[in-house]
Amino acid sequence: AQKVTQAQTEISVVEKEDVTLDCVYETRDTTYYLFWYKQPPSGELVFLIRRNSFDEQNEISGRYSWNFQKSTSSFNFTITASQVVDSAVYFCALPIQGAQKLVFGQGTRLTINP
Amino acid sequence: GAVVSQHPSRVICKSGTSVKIECRSLDFQATTMFWYRQFPKQSLMLMATSNEGSKATYEQGVEKDKFLINHASLTLSTLTVTSAHPEDSSFYICSARRTPGGGAADTQYFGPGTRLTVL
């Protein structure tokens, strides 16, 4: 069965620190996609990234980077030089192949303190 | 972009009344929309999958007569909470997929959510 585990329930760091959010997944699919979403206090889920299981290259977008390790079934998310505006709940998600549905992790609440 | 709107953003109603929440894809057509429910400090729970022109598919444990879903056009899905009770108070979020039949490759874009409070 598809499953996403975000073991870190809450993380709190001081501004400008780097922080990594962990995501471990389980799937029986041979090809699959993984997603990260950000949910700021306003409530809206903001799409951050979609990664194809064929592509294990790390991705960088500004201060955000993602490390996909198929061998360990992990898709970790790092924020470099964190800012207060990065404070949010971050969700990792995995689609159920053919069922169009997303399975979400429990989310990691990230607090960046000034 | 891929913008999804929801209306209303907040609603307070009395127990026993029905509440309708609208979800619109503003700049793309969405053959499939999803309705989620989120309790405080918890993850999203999928309630149902809404396909344009057909009946919604409900997740196990979700009462279809309680949560009526209509997806009458490629840009609009509605969720009606019928005879709402305090336990229905929650944050309801919709999402929309851009591509028909895209399967797992498709990205879901989320609306801003609706906070329902039933007194």
CSV table of C-alpha atoms in Angstrom, one decimal:
chain,number,residue,atom,x,y,z
A,1,ALA,CA,0.0,0.0,0.0
A,2,GLN,CA,1.1,3.6,-0.6
A,3,LYS,CA,2.3,5.3,2.5
A,4,VAL,CA,4.1,8.5,3.3
A,5,THR,CA,5.9,9.1,6.6
A,6,GLN,CA,7.1,12.5,7.8
A,7,ALA,CA,8.6,11.6,11.1
A,8,GLN,CA,9.3,15.2,12.2
A,9,THR,CA,6.1,16.6,13.6
A,10,GLU,CA,7.6,20.0,14.5
A,11,ILE,CA,10.8,21.7,13.8
A,12,SER,CA,11.9,25.1,15.1
A,13,VAL,CA,15.0,26.9,14.0
A,14,VAL,CA,16.4,30.4,14.1
A,15,GLU,CA,16.4,32.5,11.0
A,16,LYS,CA,19.2,31.9,8.5
A,17,GLU,CA,19.8,28.4,9.6
A,18,ASP,CA,19.5,25.5,7.1
A,19,VAL,CA,16.8,23.0,7.8
A,20,THR,CA,15.9,19.6,6.2
A,21,LEU,CA,12.5,18.1,6.3
A,22,ASP,CA,12.4,14.3,5.9
A,23,CYS,CA,10.0,12.3,3.8
A,24,VAL,CA,10.0,8.5,3.5
A,25,TYR,CA,7.6,6.7,1.3
A,26,GLU,CA,6.3,3.2,0.5
A,27,THR,CA,4.9,2.2,-2.9
A,28,ARG,CA,4.5,-1.0,-4.9
A,29,ASP,CA,4.5,1.0,-8.1
A,30,THR,CA,7.5,0.8,-10.4
A,31,THR,CA,7.1,4.3,-11.6
A,32,TYR,CA,5.6,7.0,-9.5
A,33,TYR,CA,5.7,10.7,-8.6
A,34,LEU,CA,6.3,12.5,-5.4
A,35,PHE,CA,5.1,16.0,-4.4
A,36,TRP,CA,5.8,18.6,-1.8
A,37,TYR,CA,3.3,21.2,-0.7
A,38,LYS,CA,3.5,24.1,1.6
A,39,GLN,CA,0.6,25.2,3.8
A,40,PRO,CA,1.2,28.6,5.4
A,41,PRO,CA,-1.0,29.9,8.2
A,42,SER,CA,-3.6,31.1,5.7
A,43,GLY,CA,-4.4,27.5,4.9
A,44,GLU,CA,-3.9,27.2,1.2
A,45,LEU,CA,-1.7,24.4,0.0
A,46,VAL,CA,1.0,25.7,-2.3
A,47,PHE,CA,2.5,23.3,-4.8
A,48,LEU,CA,6.3,23.3,-4.5
A,49,ILE,CA,7.6,20.4,-6.6
A,50,ARG,CA,6.8,17.2,-8.5
A,51,ARG,CA,9.4,14.6,-9.0
A,52,ASN,CA,9.3,11.6,-11.3
A,53,SER,CA,10.8,8.4,-9.9
A,54,PHE,CA,13.0,8.0,-13.1
A,55,ASP,CA,14.8,11.2,-12.3
A,56,GLU,CA,17.1,10.9,-9.2
A,57,GLN,CA,18.9,14.2,-9.8
A,58,ASN,CA,18.7,16.6,-7.0
A,59,GLU,CA,16.7,19.7,-7.7
A,60,ILE,CA,17.4,23.2,-6.6
A,61,SER,CA,15.1,26.2,-6.8
A,62,GLY,CA,16.5,29.2,-5.1
A,63,ARG,CA,16.8,28.5,-1.4
A,64,TYR,CA,14.9,25.2,-1.8
A,65,SER,CA,16.5,21.9,-2.7
A,66,TRP,CA,15.2,18.4,-2.9
A,67,ASN,CA,17.2,15.2,-2.4
A,68,PHE,CA,15.6,12.1,-3.9
A,69,GLN,CA,17.1,8.8,-2.9
A,70,LYS,CA,15.3,5.9,-4.5
A,71,SER,CA,17.4,3.3,-2.7
A,72,THR,CA,16.2,4.6,0.7
A,73,SER,CA,12.7,5.6,-0.5
A,74,SER,CA,13.3,9.1,0.7
A,75,PHE,CA,12.5,12.5,-0.8
A,76,ASN,CA,13.9,15.1,1.6
A,77,PHE,CA,13.5,18.9,1.4
A,78,THR,CA,16.1,21.4,2.5
A,79,ILE,CA,15.6,25.1,3.0
A,80,THR,CA,18.8,27.0,3.0
A,81,ALA,CA,19.2,30.3,4.9
A,82,SER,CA,15.7,30.0,6.3
A,83,GLN,CA,13.4,33.0,6.6
A,84,VAL,CA,10.5,33.8,8.8
A,85,VAL,CA,8.2,33.5,5.8
A,86,ASP,CA,9.2,29.9,5.4
A,87,SER,CA,7.2,29.1,8.6
A,88,ALA,CA,4.4,26.7,7.5
A,89,VAL,CA,3.3,23.1,7.5
A,90,TYR,CA,5.0,21.1,4.8
A,91,PHE,CA,3.4,18.0,3.3
A,92,CYS,CA,5.0,15.3,1.2
A,93,ALA,CA,2.6,13.4,-1.0
A,94,LEU,CA,2.5,10.3,-3.2
A,95,PRO,CA,-0.2,9.5,-5.8
A,96,ILE,CA,-1.9,6.1,-5.8
A,97,GLN,CA,-1.3,4.9,-9.4
A,98,GLY,CA,-4.4,4.8,-11.4
A,99,ALA,CA,-6.6,5.9,-8.6
A,100,GLN,CA,-5.8,9.7,-9.1
A,101,LYS,CA,-5.6,10.1,-5.3
A,102,LEU,CA,-2.9,11.6,-3.3
A,103,VAL,CA,-1.6,10.1,-0.1
A,104,PHE,CA,-0.3,12.7,2.3
A,105,GLY,CA,2.2,12.5,5.0
A,106,GLN,CA,1.3,13.9,8.4
A,107,GLY,CA,3.1,17.1,7.7
A,108,THR,CA,6.0,18.9,9.4
A,109,ARG,CA,5.3,22.1,11.1
A,110,LEU,CA,8.3,24.4,10.6
A,111,THR,CA,8.7,27.5,12.6
A,112,ILE,CA,11.4,30.0,11.8
A,113,ASN,CA,12.2,32.3,14.6
A,114,PRO,CA,13.6,35.8,14.0
B,1,GLY,CA,-0.5,29.5,-13.6
B,2,ALA,CA,-3.1,27.2,-12.1
B,3,VAL,CA,-5.4,29.1,-9.8
B,4,VAL,CA,-8.2,27.5,-7.8
B,5,SER,CA,-10.6,29.5,-5.8
B,6,GLN,CA,-13.1,28.6,-3.1
B,7,HIS,CA,-16.1,30.4,-1.8
B,8,PRO,CA,-16.9,31.2,0.9
B,9,SER,CA,-13.6,31.3,2.8
B,10,ARG,CA,-15.4,31.2,6.1
B,11,VAL,CA,-18.9,30.3,7.1
B,12,ILE,CA,-20.7,30.1,10.4
B,13,CYS,CA,-24.1,28.4,10.4
B,14,LYS,CA,-26.6,27.0,12.8
B,15,SER,CA,-27.0,23.3,13.4
B,16,GLY,CA,-29.4,21.7,10.9
B,17,THR,CA,-28.8,24.1,8.1
B,18,SER,CA,-27.1,23.2,4.8
B,19,VAL,CA,-24.0,24.9,3.5
B,20,LYS,CA,-22.7,25.0,-0.1
B,21,ILE,CA,-19.0,25.5,-0.9
B,22,GLU,CA,-17.9,26.3,-4.4
B,23,CYS,CA,-14.6,25.3,-5.9
B,24,ARG,CA,-13.5,26.9,-9.2
B,25,SER,CA,-10.5,26.4,-11.5
B,26,LEU,CA,-10.0,30.0,-12.8
B,27,ASP,CA,-7.5,29.6,-15.6
B,28,PHE,CA,-7.8,25.9,-16.6
B,29,GLN,CA,-10.3,23.2,-17.2
B,30,ALA,CA,-10.5,20.6,-14.5
B,31,THR,CA,-12.1,17.3,-15.4
B,32,THR,CA,-11.3,16.0,-11.9
B,33,MET,CA,-11.6,17.8,-8.6
B,34,PHE,CA,-11.0,16.5,-5.1
B,35,TRP,CA,-12.5,17.5,-1.8
B,36,TYR,CA,-10.5,17.2,1.4
B,37,ARG,CA,-11.2,17.8,5.1
B,38,GLN,CA,-8.6,18.8,7.5
B,39,PHE,CA,-8.8,18.9,11.3
B,40,PRO,CA,-6.6,21.2,13.3
B,41,LYS,CA,-2.9,20.1,13.3
B,42,GLN,CA,-3.7,17.1,11.2
B,43,SER,CA,-3.1,16.1,7.6
B,44,LEU,CA,-5.6,16.2,4.8
B,45,MET,CA,-8.2,13.5,4.5
B,46,LEU,CA,-9.6,12.9,1.1
B,47,MET,CA,-13.4,12.9,1.2
B,48,ALA,CA,-14.3,12.3,-2.5
B,49,THR,CA,-13.2,12.5,-6.1
B,50,SER,CA,-15.4,14.6,-8.3
B,51,ASN,CA,-15.4,14.0,-12.1
B,52,GLU,CA,-17.2,16.3,-14.4
B,53,GLY,CA,-20.4,15.0,-15.7
B,54,SER,CA,-20.5,11.9,-13.5
B,55,LYS,CA,-21.2,10.9,-9.9
B,56,ALA,CA,-18.5,11.6,-7.3
B,57,THR,CA,-16.6,8.7,-5.8
B,58,TYR,CA,-16.6,8.8,-2.0
B,59,GLU,CA,-13.9,7.5,0.3
B,60,GLN,CA,-14.8,4.8,2.8
B,61,GLY,CA,-16.6,6.2,5.8
B,62,VAL,CA,-17.7,9.4,4.1
B,63,GLU,CA,-21.5,9.8,3.9
B,64,LYS,CA,-22.6,10.6,0.4
B,65,ASP,CA,-26.0,11.8,1.5
B,66,LYS,CA,-24.3,14.1,4.0
B,67,PHE,CA,-21.7,15.6,1.7
B,68,LEU,CA,-23.3,16.2,-1.7
B,69,ILE,CA,-20.9,16.8,-4.5
B,70,ASN,CA,-21.8,18.2,-7.9
B,71,HIS,CA,-19.3,18.8,-10.7
B,72,ALA,CA,-21.5,20.3,-13.4
B,73,SER,CA,-18.9,22.0,-15.5
B,74,LEU,CA,-15.2,21.8,-16.2
B,75,THR,CA,-14.5,24.7,-13.9
B,76,LEU,CA,-16.8,24.3,-11.0
B,77,SER,CA,-17.5,21.7,-8.3
B,78,THR,CA,-19.6,22.2,-5.3
B,79,LEU,CA,-19.7,20.5,-1.9
B,80,THR,CA,-23.0,20.8,0.1
B,81,VAL,CA,-22.9,19.8,3.7
B,82,THR,CA,-26.5,18.9,4.4
B,83,SER,CA,-28.0,19.3,7.9
B,84,ALA,CA,-24.7,20.4,9.3
B,85,HIS,CA,-23.9,19.6,12.9
B,86,PRO,CA,-21.1,20.8,15.2
B,87,GLU,CA,-19.0,17.7,14.4
B,88,ASP,CA,-18.9,18.8,10.7
B,89,SER,CA,-17.0,21.9,11.7
B,90,SER,CA,-13.7,21.7,9.9
B,91,PHE,CA,-11.5,23.1,7.2
B,92,TYR,CA,-12.6,22.0,3.8
B,93,ILE,CA,-10.1,22.2,0.9
B,94,CYS,CA,-10.7,21.4,-2.8
B,95,SER,CA,-8.1,20.7,-5.5
B,96,ALA,CA,-8.2,20.4,-9.2
B,97,ARG,CA,-6.3,18.5,-11.8
B,98,ARG,CA,-5.5,20.0,-15.1
B,99,THR,CA,-5.2,17.1,-17.5
B,100,PRO,CA,-7.9,14.5,-18.2
B,101,GLY,CA,-6.6,11.0,-17.7
B,102,GLY,CA,-3.2,12.2,-16.6
B,103,GLY,CA,-3.2,9.7,-13.7
B,104,ALA,CA,-0.4,9.9,-11.2
B,105,ALA,CA,1.6,12.3,-13.3
B,106,ASP,CA,-0.8,15.2,-12.7
B,107,THR,CA,-0.3,17.9,-10.2
B,108,GLN,CA,-3.2,18.8,-8.0
B,109,TYR,CA,-3.7,22.5,-7.4
B,110,PHE,CA,-5.4,23.5,-4.2
B,111,GLY,CA,-7.9,26.2,-3.3
B,112,PRO,CA,-7.5,28.4,-0.3
B,113,GLY,CA,-9.9,26.4,1.8
B,114,THR,CA,-13.2,27.0,3.6
B,115,ARG,CA,-13.5,27.1,7.3
B,116,LEU,CA,-16.9,25.8,8.4
B,117,THR,CA,-18.1,26.4,11.9
B,118,VAL,CA,-21.4,24.9,12.9
B,119,LEU,CA,-23.0,26.3,16.1
